[in-house]
Coordinates of C-alpha atoms in Angstrom, one line a residue:
M1 CA 1.8 118.5 -126.4
A2 CA 5.0 119.9 -128.7
F3 CA 8.0 117.8 -128.5
G4 CA 9.9 120.2 -130.9
D5 CA 10.7 123.5 -129.8
P6 CA 12.5 125.4 -133.1
S7 CA 13.5 128.3 -130.3
Q8 CA 16.1 126.2 -128.7
P9 CA 19.0 126.6 -130.0
Y10 CA 21.7 124.1 -130.8
F11 CA 25.4 123.7 -131.3
P12 CA 26.3 124.4 -135.1
Y13 CA 28.8 121.5 -135.7
H14 CA 29.7 122.8 -139.6
Q15 CA 30.8 126.5 -137.6
P16 CA 34.2 126.3 -136.2
V17 CA 34.5 125.6 -132.8
A18 CA 36.6 127.1 -130.1
R19 CA 38.4 124.9 -127.7
Q20 CA 39.5 125.4 -124.0
A21 CA 43.6 125.5 -124.4
S22 CA 46.3 125.7 -122.0
P23 CA 48.3 128.8 -122.5
S24 CA 51.3 126.5 -123.2
P25 CA 52.2 124.7 -125.8
P26 CA 50.1 127.8 -128.3
L27 CA 47.0 126.5 -130.1
I28 CA 47.7 124.7 -133.5
L29 CA 44.5 124.1 -135.9
L30 CA 44.8 121.7 -138.8
D31 CA 45.2 123.3 -142.1
Q32 CA 46.5 123.1 -145.6
T33 CA 50.7 124.0 -144.5
W34 CA 50.5 121.9 -141.6
I35 CA 49.2 118.4 -143.9
Y36 CA 52.1 119.2 -146.2
R37 CA 54.4 119.6 -143.3
L38 CA 53.3 116.1 -142.3
L39 CA 53.8 114.6 -145.1
H40 CA 57.5 115.7 -145.7
G41 CA 58.0 114.4 -142.4
L42 CA 56.7 110.9 -142.9
N43 CA 58.5 110.9 -146.1
N44 CA 61.4 111.2 -144.9
G45 CA 61.3 109.2 -141.9
G46 CA 59.4 106.3 -143.9
K47 CA 62.6 106.8 -146.3
F48 CA 59.8 106.4 -149.0
G49 CA 62.0 109.2 -151.2
L50 CA 59.1 110.4 -153.1
N51 CA 59.7 113.8 -155.0
E52 CA 57.5 117.5 -154.5
H53 CA 55.3 116.7 -157.4
Q54 CA 54.4 113.0 -156.0
L55 CA 53.8 114.6 -152.7
S56 CA 51.6 116.7 -154.1
A57 CA 49.6 114.7 -156.3
I58 CA 49.2 112.1 -153.1
Y59 CA 48.1 115.5 -151.1
A60 CA 45.5 115.9 -154.1
H61 CA 44.3 112.7 -155.4
G62 CA 44.2 110.4 -151.9
V63 CA 44.4 112.8 -148.7
Q64 CA 42.5 116.3 -149.2
K65 CA 39.3 115.0 -148.8
Q66 CA 39.7 112.6 -146.6
V67 CA 41.0 115.0 -144.4
E68 CA 38.6 118.0 -145.2
P69 CA 36.3 117.1 -142.3
Y70 CA 39.2 117.7 -139.8
W71 CA 39.7 121.2 -141.2
G72 CA 40.2 123.9 -138.1
Y73 CA 40.2 121.1 -135.4
E74 CA 43.3 120.9 -132.9
V75 CA 46.3 118.8 -134.4
Q76 CA 46.7 117.1 -130.9
V77 CA 43.2 115.9 -131.4
V78 CA 43.1 114.9 -134.3
F79 CA 46.7 113.7 -135.3
Q80 CA 46.5 110.2 -134.7
E81 CA 43.3 110.3 -137.2
V82 CA 45.0 112.2 -139.6
A83 CA 48.6 110.5 -139.8
T84 CA 46.6 107.5 -140.2
I85 CA 45.7 109.0 -143.0
I86 CA 48.2 110.4 -144.8
A87 CA 50.2 107.2 -144.2
S88 CA 48.1 104.7 -146.0
A89 CA 48.4 107.4 -148.6
L90 CA 52.1 107.2 -149.1
S91 CA 52.0 103.2 -148.9
S92 CA 49.3 103.4 -151.7
A93 CA 51.5 105.6 -154.1
V94 CA 54.8 103.4 -153.1
A95 CA 53.1 100.3 -154.5
S96 CA 51.5 101.4 -157.8
L97 CA 55.2 102.7 -158.3
R98 CA 56.7 98.9 -157.7
G99 CA 54.7 97.9 -160.9
P100 CA 51.3 96.3 -161.1
A101 CA 51.5 93.4 -159.7
L102 CA 50.8 95.0 -156.3
P103 CA 47.6 94.0 -154.7
P104 CA 44.7 97.3 -154.9
P105 CA 44.5 99.5 -152.4
P106 CA 42.9 98.9 -149.2
P107 CA 39.2 100.7 -149.1
P108 CA 38.9 104.1 -147.7
P109 CA 38.7 104.1 -144.2
I110 CA 35.2 104.4 -142.4
M111 CA 36.1 107.4 -141.9
A112 CA 35.8 108.7 -145.8
Q113 CA 32.1 106.7 -145.3
T114 CA 31.0 108.6 -142.3
P115 CA 32.9 112.3 -142.2
Y116 CA 30.0 113.9 -140.2
I117 CA 30.2 111.0 -137.7
G118 CA 33.7 111.0 -137.6
Q119 CA 34.0 114.5 -137.2
F120 CA 31.8 114.7 -134.6
L121 CA 33.3 111.7 -132.9
V122 CA 36.8 113.3 -132.9
A123 CA 35.1 116.9 -131.3
V124 CA 33.5 114.6 -128.2
N125 CA 36.8 112.9 -127.7
G126 CA 38.4 116.4 -127.4
F127 CA 36.1 117.3 -125.1
I128 CA 36.8 114.7 -123.1
Q129 CA 40.3 114.9 -123.3
V130 CA 40.2 118.8 -122.1
R131 CA 37.3 118.7 -119.6
N132 CA 35.1 121.0 -121.8
E133 CA 32.4 120.0 -119.8
T134 CA 30.6 122.8 -121.4
K135 CA 31.2 121.9 -125.2
L136 CA 30.8 118.4 -124.6
N137 CA 26.8 119.3 -123.5
E138 CA 26.3 121.2 -126.1
Y139 CA 26.9 119.3 -129.0
I140 CA 24.9 116.0 -127.6
A141 CA 21.7 118.0 -128.7
L142 CA 18.2 116.1 -127.5
E143 CA 15.1 117.8 -129.0
P144 CA 14.3 117.7 -132.7
P145 CA 14.0 119.7 -134.8
F146 CA 17.8 119.5 -135.1
T147 CA 20.7 121.6 -137.6
D148 CA 21.5 120.1 -140.5
H149 CA 24.7 118.1 -139.0
Y150 CA 22.5 116.6 -137.4
G151 CA 20.8 115.8 -140.5
L152 CA 23.9 114.7 -142.5
M153 CA 25.1 111.9 -139.4
G154 CA 21.5 111.1 -139.6
Q155 CA 21.6 109.7 -142.9
E156 CA 25.2 108.3 -142.6
L157 CA 23.4 105.9 -139.9
Q158 CA 21.2 105.1 -141.7
T159 CA 23.0 104.1 -144.9
V160 CA 26.3 102.4 -142.9
Y161 CA 24.8 101.4 -139.7
P162 CA 21.2 100.9 -139.6
P163 CA 19.2 98.5 -136.8
G164 CA 20.6 95.6 -136.2
R165 CA 24.5 97.2 -136.5
E166 CA 24.8 98.4 -133.5
E167 CA 28.2 96.3 -132.2
A168 CA 29.1 97.9 -135.4
L169 CA 28.6 101.5 -134.4
E170 CA 30.0 101.0 -131.0
G171 CA 33.0 99.7 -132.5
K172 CA 33.7 102.9 -134.3
C173 CA 32.6 105.0 -131.0
T174 CA 35.5 102.7 -128.8
S175 CA 38.2 103.2 -132.4
L176 CA 37.7 107.1 -131.8
L177 CA 36.4 108.3 -128.5
K178 CA 40.4 107.2 -127.5
A179 CA 40.3 109.9 -124.3
A180 CA 37.4 107.9 -123.1
V181 CA 38.6 104.5 -123.7
E182 CA 41.8 105.8 -121.4
G183 CA 40.1 107.0 -118.6
D184 CA 41.0 108.2 -115.7
D185 CA 43.1 106.6 -113.0
M186 CA 43.5 103.9 -114.9
S187 CA 39.7 103.5 -114.9
P188 CA 38.1 103.8 -118.6
W189 CA 34.9 105.6 -119.1
T190 CA 33.7 102.4 -121.1
T191 CA 30.0 103.4 -119.8
F192 CA 30.3 106.6 -122.2
I193 CA 30.9 104.9 -125.2
K194 CA 28.3 102.7 -124.9
F195 CA 26.0 105.9 -124.5
M196 CA 27.5 107.5 -127.3
A197 CA 26.7 104.4 -129.6
Q198 CA 23.6 104.4 -128.0
Y199 CA 22.9 108.1 -128.9
L200 CA 23.5 107.8 -132.6
A201 CA 21.4 105.3 -132.7
Y202 CA 18.4 107.5 -131.1
L203 CA 19.7 110.4 -133.7
R204 CA 18.9 107.7 -136.3
D205 CA 15.6 106.7 -135.0
V206 CA 14.1 109.5 -133.1
S207 CA 10.6 111.1 -134.7
A208 CA 8.7 114.4 -134.0
E209 CA 6.0 113.4 -135.1
Q210 CA 2.9 113.2 -132.2
S211 CA 2.0 109.6 -133.4
K212 CA 5.2 108.4 -132.4
Y213 CA 6.1 110.1 -128.9
L214 CA 5.7 106.8 -127.5
E215 CA 8.6 105.4 -129.4
T216 CA 10.4 109.0 -128.7
Y217 CA 10.1 107.7 -124.9
G218 CA 10.9 104.4 -125.1
L219 CA 14.4 105.8 -127.1
L220 CA 14.7 108.7 -124.7
S221 CA 14.1 106.5 -121.5
E222 CA 17.0 103.7 -122.9
L223 CA 18.9 107.1 -123.4
Q224 CA 18.7 107.9 -119.7
Q225 CA 19.3 104.7 -118.6
R226 CA 22.3 104.5 -120.3
L227 CA 23.1 108.5 -119.5
N228 CA 23.2 107.2 -115.8
S229 CA 25.9 104.4 -115.9
A230 CA 28.0 107.5 -117.8
L231 CA 27.4 108.9 -115.2
G232 CA 28.4 107.1 -112.7
H233 CA 32.7 107.0 -113.7
A234 CA 33.9 108.2 -109.8
T235 CA 35.8 110.9 -111.7
L236 CA 34.4 112.0 -115.1
G237 CA 30.8 111.0 -114.7
Y238 CA 30.1 114.8 -113.4
L239 CA 30.8 115.9 -117.8
V240 CA 28.0 114.5 -118.5
L241 CA 25.4 115.6 -115.7
P242 CA 24.2 118.5 -117.8
T243 CA 22.6 115.9 -120.1
V244 CA 21.9 113.7 -118.0
V245 CA 19.9 117.1 -116.6
A246 CA 18.3 118.3 -120.4
N247 CA 17.5 114.0 -120.9
A248 CA 15.5 113.9 -117.7
K249 CA 13.2 116.8 -118.6
L250 CA 12.3 115.6 -121.7
V251 CA 11.5 111.7 -120.3
C252 CA 9.8 113.8 -117.5
R253 CA 7.5 115.8 -120.3
L254 CA 7.2 112.9 -122.6
A255 CA 5.9 110.5 -119.4
I256 CA 3.2 113.3 -118.3
G257 CA 2.2 113.9 -121.6
L258 CA 1.6 110.7 -122.3
D259 CA -0.3 109.8 -119.4
R260 CA -2.2 112.4 -120.4
Q261 CA -3.1 111.5 -123.8
P262 CA -4.9 107.7 -123.1
D263 CA -5.3 107.2 -127.0
L264 CA -1.7 107.5 -127.8
I265 CA -1.1 104.2 -124.7
A266 CA -4.5 102.6 -124.9
H267 CA -2.9 99.4 -125.6
L268 CA -0.2 99.9 -123.1
R269 CA -3.4 100.3 -120.8
S270 CA -5.2 96.9 -122.6
S271 CA -2.2 94.0 -121.9
N272 CA -1.4 95.8 -118.3
P273 CA -4.7 96.2 -116.5
S274 CA -3.1 96.3 -113.1
G275 CA 0.8 97.0 -111.9
G276 CA 3.0 97.3 -109.2
G277 CA 2.2 100.8 -108.1
D278 CA 2.6 101.5 -104.8
E279 CA -0.6 102.8 -104.3
G280 CA -2.3 99.3 -105.4
G281 CA -2.7 100.2 -109.2
R282 CA -1.0 99.7 -112.4
E283 CA 2.9 101.4 -113.0
T284 CA 2.0 104.3 -115.1
L285 CA 4.2 105.6 -117.6
P286 CA 5.1 109.1 -115.6
E287 CA 5.9 106.0 -112.6
R288 CA 8.7 104.7 -114.8
A289 CA 9.8 107.8 -115.6
A290 CA 10.0 108.5 -112.0
N291 CA 12.3 104.9 -111.0
I292 CA 14.6 105.4 -114.4
L293 CA 15.5 109.1 -113.0
R294 CA 16.0 108.4 -109.3
A295 CA 18.8 106.2 -110.3
A296 CA 20.6 109.4 -111.4
F297 CA 19.2 111.1 -108.9
V298 CA 21.1 108.7 -106.4
T299 CA 24.6 108.5 -108.2
C300 CA 24.1 112.3 -107.6
L301 CA 23.5 111.6 -103.8
N302 CA 26.3 109.0 -103.7
D303 CA 28.7 111.1 -105.2
R304 CA 32.6 110.9 -102.9
V305 CA 34.5 113.1 -104.4
H306 CA 32.6 116.3 -105.0
N307 CA 31.0 118.5 -102.0
L308 CA 31.1 122.6 -101.3
D309 CA 33.7 124.4 -103.1
A310 CA 35.4 127.3 -100.9
Q311 CA 31.8 129.4 -101.8
G312 CA 29.8 126.9 -100.6
A313 CA 28.2 125.8 -103.6
P314 CA 27.4 121.8 -104.8
E315 CA 30.4 120.4 -107.2
G316 CA 30.6 117.8 -109.3
K317 CA 27.6 115.3 -109.5
K318 CA 25.7 116.8 -106.1
R319 CA 25.0 120.0 -108.6
G320 CA 22.5 117.6 -110.0
I321 CA 21.0 116.1 -106.6
Y322 CA 17.8 118.9 -106.2
T323 CA 17.5 119.3 -109.9
I324 CA 16.9 116.1 -110.6
A325 CA 14.5 115.0 -107.0
N326 CA 12.7 117.7 -108.3
L327 CA 11.8 116.1 -111.9
C328 CA 10.9 112.9 -110.0
L329 CA 9.0 114.7 -107.6
K330 CA 7.1 116.4 -110.4
I331 CA 6.6 112.9 -112.0
L332 CA 5.3 111.3 -108.7
F333 CA 3.1 114.3 -107.6
Q334 CA 1.1 114.1 -111.3
C335 CA 0.6 110.4 -111.4
R336 CA 0.0 110.4 -107.7
K337 CA 2.1 108.0 -106.7
T338 CA 3.1 110.1 -103.8
R339 CA 4.4 107.6 -101.5
N340 CA 7.6 106.7 -103.6
A341 CA 8.3 109.9 -103.1
T342 CA 9.1 109.3 -99.2
Q343 CA 12.3 107.8 -100.6
I344 CA 13.6 110.6 -102.3
F345 CA 12.8 112.8 -98.8
E346 CA 14.7 110.6 -96.4
N347 CA 18.0 110.5 -98.7
I348 CA 18.2 114.8 -99.1
Y349 CA 17.9 114.8 -95.1
N350 CA 20.7 112.1 -94.5
S351 CA 23.2 112.7 -97.5
S352 CA 23.2 115.8 -99.2
P353 CA 24.3 119.4 -98.8
P354 CA 22.5 122.0 -97.3
L355 CA 19.5 123.7 -99.7
S356 CA 20.2 126.9 -99.0
A357 CA 23.8 125.9 -101.2
Y358 CA 21.4 125.4 -104.1
P359 CA 19.8 128.0 -106.5
K360 CA 16.9 130.4 -105.4
R361 CA 14.9 127.9 -108.0
E362 CA 15.6 124.3 -107.0
R363 CA 15.2 125.4 -103.9
V364 CA 11.7 126.5 -104.3
T365 CA 10.6 123.8 -106.5
Y366 CA 11.9 121.5 -103.6
L367 CA 10.1 123.2 -100.5
Y368 CA 6.3 123.5 -102.4
Y369 CA 7.1 119.8 -103.5
L370 CA 7.9 118.9 -99.6
G371 CA 5.1 121.2 -98.5
R372 CA 2.6 119.4 -100.7
F373 CA 3.9 116.0 -99.5
L374 CA 3.5 117.2 -95.6
F375 CA 0.1 118.4 -95.7
Q376 CA -1.3 115.1 -97.9
N377 CA 0.6 113.4 -94.7
S378 CA -1.6 115.7 -92.2
H379 CA 1.9 117.2 -90.9
F380 CA -0.4 120.8 -91.4
Y381 CA 2.8 122.8 -89.3
R382 CA 5.5 121.8 -90.8
A383 CA 3.9 121.7 -94.3
Q384 CA 3.5 125.8 -93.7
L385 CA 6.9 126.0 -92.7
A386 CA 8.0 124.7 -95.6
L387 CA 5.9 125.9 -97.7
Q388 CA 6.1 129.7 -96.0
Y389 CA 9.8 129.8 -96.9
A390 CA 8.8 128.5 -100.6
Y391 CA 6.7 131.0 -101.1
D392 CA 8.5 134.0 -99.3
E393 CA 11.5 133.1 -102.0
A394 CA 9.4 133.1 -105.1
P395 CA 10.5 136.3 -107.1
A396 CA 7.0 138.7 -106.7
R397 CA 7.3 139.5 -110.9
Q398 CA 4.6 138.8 -113.4
E399 CA 6.6 136.1 -114.8
C400 CA 6.4 133.9 -111.3
V401 CA 2.2 134.7 -110.2
R402 CA 1.6 131.3 -111.7
Q403 CA 4.2 129.3 -108.9
R404 CA 3.5 131.9 -106.3
R405 CA -0.4 130.8 -106.9
Q406 CA 0.4 127.3 -106.3
I407 CA 2.0 127.5 -103.3
L408 CA -0.1 129.8 -101.8
V409 CA -3.1 127.2 -102.2
Y410 CA -1.4 125.1 -99.8
L411 CA -0.4 127.8 -97.6
I412 CA -3.6 129.5 -97.0
A413 CA -5.0 125.9 -96.6
S414 CA -2.3 124.4 -93.7
N415 CA -2.8 128.2 -92.0
I416 CA -6.9 127.4 -91.7
I417 CA -6.7 124.4 -90.4
L418 CA -3.5 126.0 -88.2
G419 CA -6.3 128.3 -87.1
R420 CA -4.7 131.0 -88.4
F421 CA -6.5 133.3 -91.3
P422 CA -5.5 134.8 -94.2
S423 CA -5.0 138.5 -94.0
Q424 CA -7.4 141.4 -97.1
A425 CA -3.8 142.2 -97.5
L426 CA -2.6 138.8 -98.6
L427 CA -5.2 137.8 -100.5
S428 CA -4.9 141.5 -102.6
R429 CA -2.1 139.7 -104.0
P430 CA -2.2 139.4 -107.9
E431 CA -1.1 135.3 -107.1
A432 CA -3.9 135.9 -104.5
Q433 CA -7.0 136.6 -107.0
G434 CA -9.8 134.6 -106.6
L435 CA -9.0 132.8 -103.7
A436 CA -10.6 135.0 -101.2
E437 CA -14.1 133.8 -102.9
L438 CA -12.9 130.4 -101.7
F439 CA -11.3 130.7 -98.3
L440 CA -13.0 133.3 -96.3
P441 CA -16.1 131.7 -96.1
I442 CA -14.6 128.7 -94.5
C443 CA -12.6 131.1 -92.1
L444 CA -16.2 132.9 -91.6
A445 CA -17.9 129.6 -90.6
I446 CA -15.1 129.0 -88.3
R447 CA -15.1 131.9 -86.4
A448 CA -18.6 131.9 -85.8
G449 CA -19.4 128.4 -85.8
N450 CA -21.7 128.4 -88.5
L451 CA -21.6 124.0 -88.8
V452 CA -24.5 124.8 -91.9
A453 CA -22.3 127.0 -93.9
F454 CA -18.9 125.4 -93.2
R455 CA -20.4 121.9 -94.9
R456 CA -22.4 123.6 -97.2
H457 CA -19.3 125.5 -98.8
L458 CA -17.2 121.9 -98.2
S459 CA -20.0 119.7 -99.2
L460 CA -18.9 117.2 -102.2
D461 CA -22.2 118.6 -104.2
G462 CA -20.9 122.0 -103.6
E463 CA -20.3 124.4 -106.1
Q464 CA -16.6 125.1 -104.9
A465 CA -16.0 121.1 -104.5
P466 CA -14.3 120.9 -108.3
W467 CA -11.7 123.4 -107.4
F468 CA -10.5 121.6 -103.6
L469 CA -10.2 118.7 -105.3
H470 CA -8.4 119.9 -108.0
F471 CA -6.2 121.0 -105.4
R472 CA -6.5 117.7 -103.3
I473 CA -6.9 119.4 -100.3
L474 CA -10.9 119.6 -100.1
L475 CA -11.2 116.2 -97.8
Q476 CA -8.4 117.6 -95.6
M477 CA -10.0 120.9 -95.1
R478 CA -13.0 119.4 -94.6
N479 CA -12.1 117.2 -91.8
R480 CA -9.8 118.7 -89.5
C481 CA -11.7 122.4 -89.7
E482 CA -15.0 120.7 -88.5
I483 CA -13.2 120.8 -85.0
L484 CA -12.7 124.5 -85.4
V485 CA -16.2 124.6 -85.9
W486 CA -16.7 122.9 -82.4
R487 CA -14.5 125.0 -80.8
S488 CA -16.5 128.6 -81.7
L489 CA -19.6 126.5 -81.7
V490 CA -19.3 126.2 -78.0
R491 CA -17.3 129.2 -77.2
K492 CA -20.4 131.2 -78.4
I493 CA -22.7 129.1 -76.3
F494 CA -20.4 129.5 -73.8
L495 CA -21.1 133.5 -73.8
L496 CA -24.4 133.5 -74.4
V497 CA -25.4 131.1 -71.7
G498 CA -22.3 129.9 -69.7
Y499 CA -22.1 130.3 -66.4
R500 CA -19.1 132.8 -64.8
P501 CA -18.7 133.1 -61.1
V502 CA -17.3 136.7 -59.6
D503 CA -14.8 134.6 -57.8
P504 CA -12.3 133.5 -59.9
V505 CA -11.4 130.6 -57.6
K506 CA -14.2 128.8 -59.1
A507 CA -15.1 127.4 -61.9
S508 CA -17.5 128.7 -65.1
T509 CA -19.6 125.8 -66.6
L510 CA -21.7 125.4 -68.8
S511 CA -24.6 122.8 -69.0
T512 CA -24.4 119.9 -71.4
D513 CA -27.8 120.0 -72.7
H514 CA -27.5 123.9 -73.7
L515 CA -24.8 122.3 -76.1
V516 CA -27.2 118.7 -76.9
T517 CA -30.0 121.4 -77.9
A518 CA -27.4 123.8 -80.2
W519 CA -26.3 121.2 -82.2
N520 CA -29.7 119.3 -83.2
W521 CA -30.2 123.2 -84.2
L522 CA -28.0 123.7 -86.2
E523 CA -28.4 119.9 -87.5
S524 CA -32.1 120.4 -88.3
L525 CA -30.9 123.8 -90.0
S526 CA -28.5 121.7 -92.3
T527 CA -30.8 118.8 -93.3
A528 CA -33.1 121.1 -94.3
G529 CA -31.4 123.3 -96.4
E530 CA -29.5 120.4 -98.4
G531 CA -33.3 119.9 -100.4
Q532 CA -31.6 116.5 -102.1
E533 CA -32.6 113.0 -102.3
V534 CA -29.9 110.9 -100.2
Y535 CA -28.2 108.1 -102.1
T536 CA -29.0 105.0 -100.4
D537 CA -27.2 102.0 -102.2
P538 CA -29.5 100.0 -104.2
D539 CA -28.5 96.8 -102.2
F540 CA -29.3 98.5 -98.8
A541 CA -32.5 100.2 -100.2
E542 CA -34.9 97.6 -98.0
I543 CA -33.5 98.3 -94.8
A544 CA -35.8 100.8 -93.1
D545 CA -34.5 103.9 -91.4
G546 CA -35.8 104.3 -88.0
N547 CA -34.3 107.6 -87.3
S548 CA -34.2 110.3 -90.4
E549 CA -32.9 113.0 -88.4
R550 CA -29.3 113.3 -87.7
T551 CA -29.9 114.2 -83.9
I552 CA -27.3 113.7 -81.1
D553 CA -27.5 112.8 -77.3
I554 CA -25.5 114.0 -74.7
T555 CA -23.1 111.2 -74.6
A556 CA -22.2 112.0 -78.2
M557 CA -21.7 115.8 -77.1
E558 CA -19.5 114.7 -74.2
S559 CA -17.6 113.2 -76.9
K560 CA -17.1 116.0 -79.0
V561 CA -16.0 118.3 -76.0
A562 CA -13.6 115.6 -74.8
A563 CA -11.8 115.4 -78.5
L564 CA -11.5 119.5 -77.7
I565 CA -10.3 119.0 -74.3
D566 CA -7.9 116.0 -75.3
Q567 CA -6.4 118.8 -77.8
G568 CA -5.6 121.6 -76.1
L569 CA -9.1 123.1 -77.5
V570 CA -10.9 123.6 -74.6
S571 CA -9.1 124.2 -70.9
A572 CA -11.8 121.9 -69.0
F573 CA -13.5 119.1 -67.6
I574 CA -16.8 117.5 -67.9
S575 CA -18.5 116.1 -65.1
R576 CA -21.2 113.5 -65.9
K577 CA -22.8 114.0 -62.2
L578 CA -23.9 117.6 -63.1
V579 CA -24.2 117.3 -66.8
K580 CA -21.9 120.5 -67.2
V581 CA -18.6 121.0 -68.7
A582 CA -16.6 123.1 -65.7
F583 CA -13.6 125.5 -67.4
L584 CA -10.4 125.3 -65.9
T585 CA -9.5 128.7 -63.8
K586 CA -5.8 128.9 -63.6
A587 CA -4.8 131.3 -65.9
V588 CA -7.4 133.1 -64.6
Q589 CA -5.4 132.9 -60.8
K590 CA -2.6 134.3 -62.6
G591 CA -4.0 137.2 -63.3
G592 CA -5.5 135.8 -67.1
D593 CA -8.9 136.2 -68.8
A594 CA -11.3 133.6 -68.1
L595 CA -12.3 133.7 -71.5
T596 CA -8.7 133.4 -72.9
A597 CA -8.4 130.5 -70.5
A598 CA -11.0 128.9 -71.3
F599 CA -10.7 128.7 -75.1
P600 CA -6.7 129.0 -76.2
R601 CA -5.7 130.3 -79.3
V602 CA -5.6 127.7 -81.7
W603 CA -2.0 128.0 -83.4
G604 CA -0.4 128.5 -80.3
V605 CA -1.6 125.2 -79.2
L606 CA -0.9 122.9 -82.3
S607 CA 2.3 124.8 -82.9
E608 CA 3.2 124.2 -79.0
R609 CA 2.2 120.4 -79.8
V610 CA 4.2 120.0 -82.9
E611 CA 7.6 121.3 -81.2
R612 CA 7.6 119.9 -77.7
G613 CA 7.3 116.3 -80.2
G614 CA 11.3 116.4 -80.3
G615 CA 14.1 118.1 -82.5
K616 CA 15.4 121.3 -82.9
V617 CA 12.5 124.9 -83.0
G618 CA 11.8 124.6 -86.7
E619 CA 12.7 121.6 -87.7
V620 CA 10.9 119.8 -91.1
P621 CA 12.2 116.5 -92.1
G622 CA 13.2 116.6 -95.3
W623 CA 14.6 119.9 -95.2
K624 CA 18.1 119.2 -95.3
R625 CA 19.6 122.9 -93.6
D626 CA 23.0 124.0 -92.6
F627 CA 22.4 122.3 -89.0
V628 CA 22.5 118.1 -88.6
G629 CA 19.3 116.8 -88.1
V630 CA 17.9 114.9 -84.8
G631 CA 20.8 112.5 -83.7
G632 CA 23.5 114.1 -85.7
G633 CA 22.1 112.5 -89.0
V634 CA 19.9 109.7 -88.4
V635 CA 17.7 108.2 -90.5
V636 CA 14.0 109.8 -90.3
N637 CA 11.4 108.2 -91.3
L638 CA 8.1 110.2 -92.6
R639 CA 6.3 107.4 -92.9
G640 CA 5.3 107.6 -89.4
V641 CA 4.4 111.4 -90.2
G642 CA 1.3 112.1 -87.1
G643 CA -1.6 114.0 -87.9
I644 CA -2.3 117.8 -85.8
G645 CA -5.4 118.7 -84.3
V646 CA -6.5 115.4 -84.6
H647 CA -6.0 112.4 -81.9
G648 CA -4.6 109.0 -82.0

């Protein structure tokens, strides 16, 4: 994993900087003419009485080198620092003219020792004054390799502010960041000053070497926490939002990369074998990163100063809600701690502006993770709603094939569980290459009621098992689709040997014995086709198996049919006295088809069941739309999300 990316440009400090300025007064930049004007003004105002020759000597020997770092800056931004330098030079010159008895002049100000740091902080101060968010965040570069100016700053930091002098470094920032000290609305932005001190320490200590990635992760995590605090300022916090997002992306990337390279964090694993993860394991490095980023997410979500502008776009810190949420979700899904994602979805559903107000890339990413979360929690109908929207929104371009394929895998899986199979046109798209070989055998087995083929294709020992396990959809497909195979099997047997009377008032029937016979025959084929020794736990090896064949009796068969009836997949009732299954005829009496009445469409049954559960049609918990949620903004608890197609 490459931490440094030389293709990413950074703003060169050594070049003149264009600044935003109001049309009145006009822009005045610091130059030699202005310095001489200030020298004369201070000489006359302070009644020093120096002549032109003396003023030229003061400029050449006491002022010129000290003010060089300020060349090209707005006078209003650097006036205080430059005026202090000139006044000090004038006082020293007058004192030297009065005789050698006077004490030696004071040492040069710290600005002379650290000109590049001073120039950097003065520029940052100016950006805060004019609320120039873009330039401020261009100056705060985070990822090495850095430009020359950063290297010179690093040398100054190592010389003047080595580790252990953090308080002095913070004092330096306080002295030059006057705009942050003054703040806004009588509220100083002290958290930004602390962040800048931490940022300079980061520039001093960071390394792009792979062996130092863990130390870099620690530095970035500390920096992220300082950024989160600076972001919390009510009126000025939005200025660092782009930096918060940029740093969060680095934290996310490093955390996931380190988690994939256990040799770099082996000492962490050995020192913390168990932790506080919500799935019972230790708190992983990515999970720790997600907890840090979640603080920034909450700050953006709770922004009470900004909302949506006249065009319906988010303003202020609200802009970062979905970007930071997506980073947190990426981390949580990577480290398989998705229970922690519940709170993110609930908070967005209750407090966020509508998802439609945000850029397409954020909408697609968020709905992809929401769809995966709902799929994982067996809420397949609403999962496919979110995934279908994400798939439709994702651009059908070559560079987006990988993202569209990720969405399509879960979208197809959700729809198959709901009884809808992918078309040939869909499977022929570029992002669907290879998916036909994986999903079509399942669809064919369900349609034919072929229990043997279904179980073989989704076997844990099957050829395709690693792929299904990689996407974490194998168990859902096995458990949720098997009941659809039962339904097709019952339907097929009914077509072959079921009794269908001429009189539509009378019910069609099917003997339970026929179902038992067919089922046991399929079970025997399944056992014969396995051809493998079944694993037995050594602790139970001596327990004899009185019946090695997997057979089913009438009671078990009735239980399976009852499950189909209870879920609405078969319209029938069981007559235990007659040992038959009787199919309802209400639809036939109204002019419908007997077969359709007995076996209604799976998609219609399951989707109607969800919509009857309450709420607005097509509503998905976690997806904030333009309309208000259930009950006008009440808390929607996703922890209790129930499964579709499974009773209980």
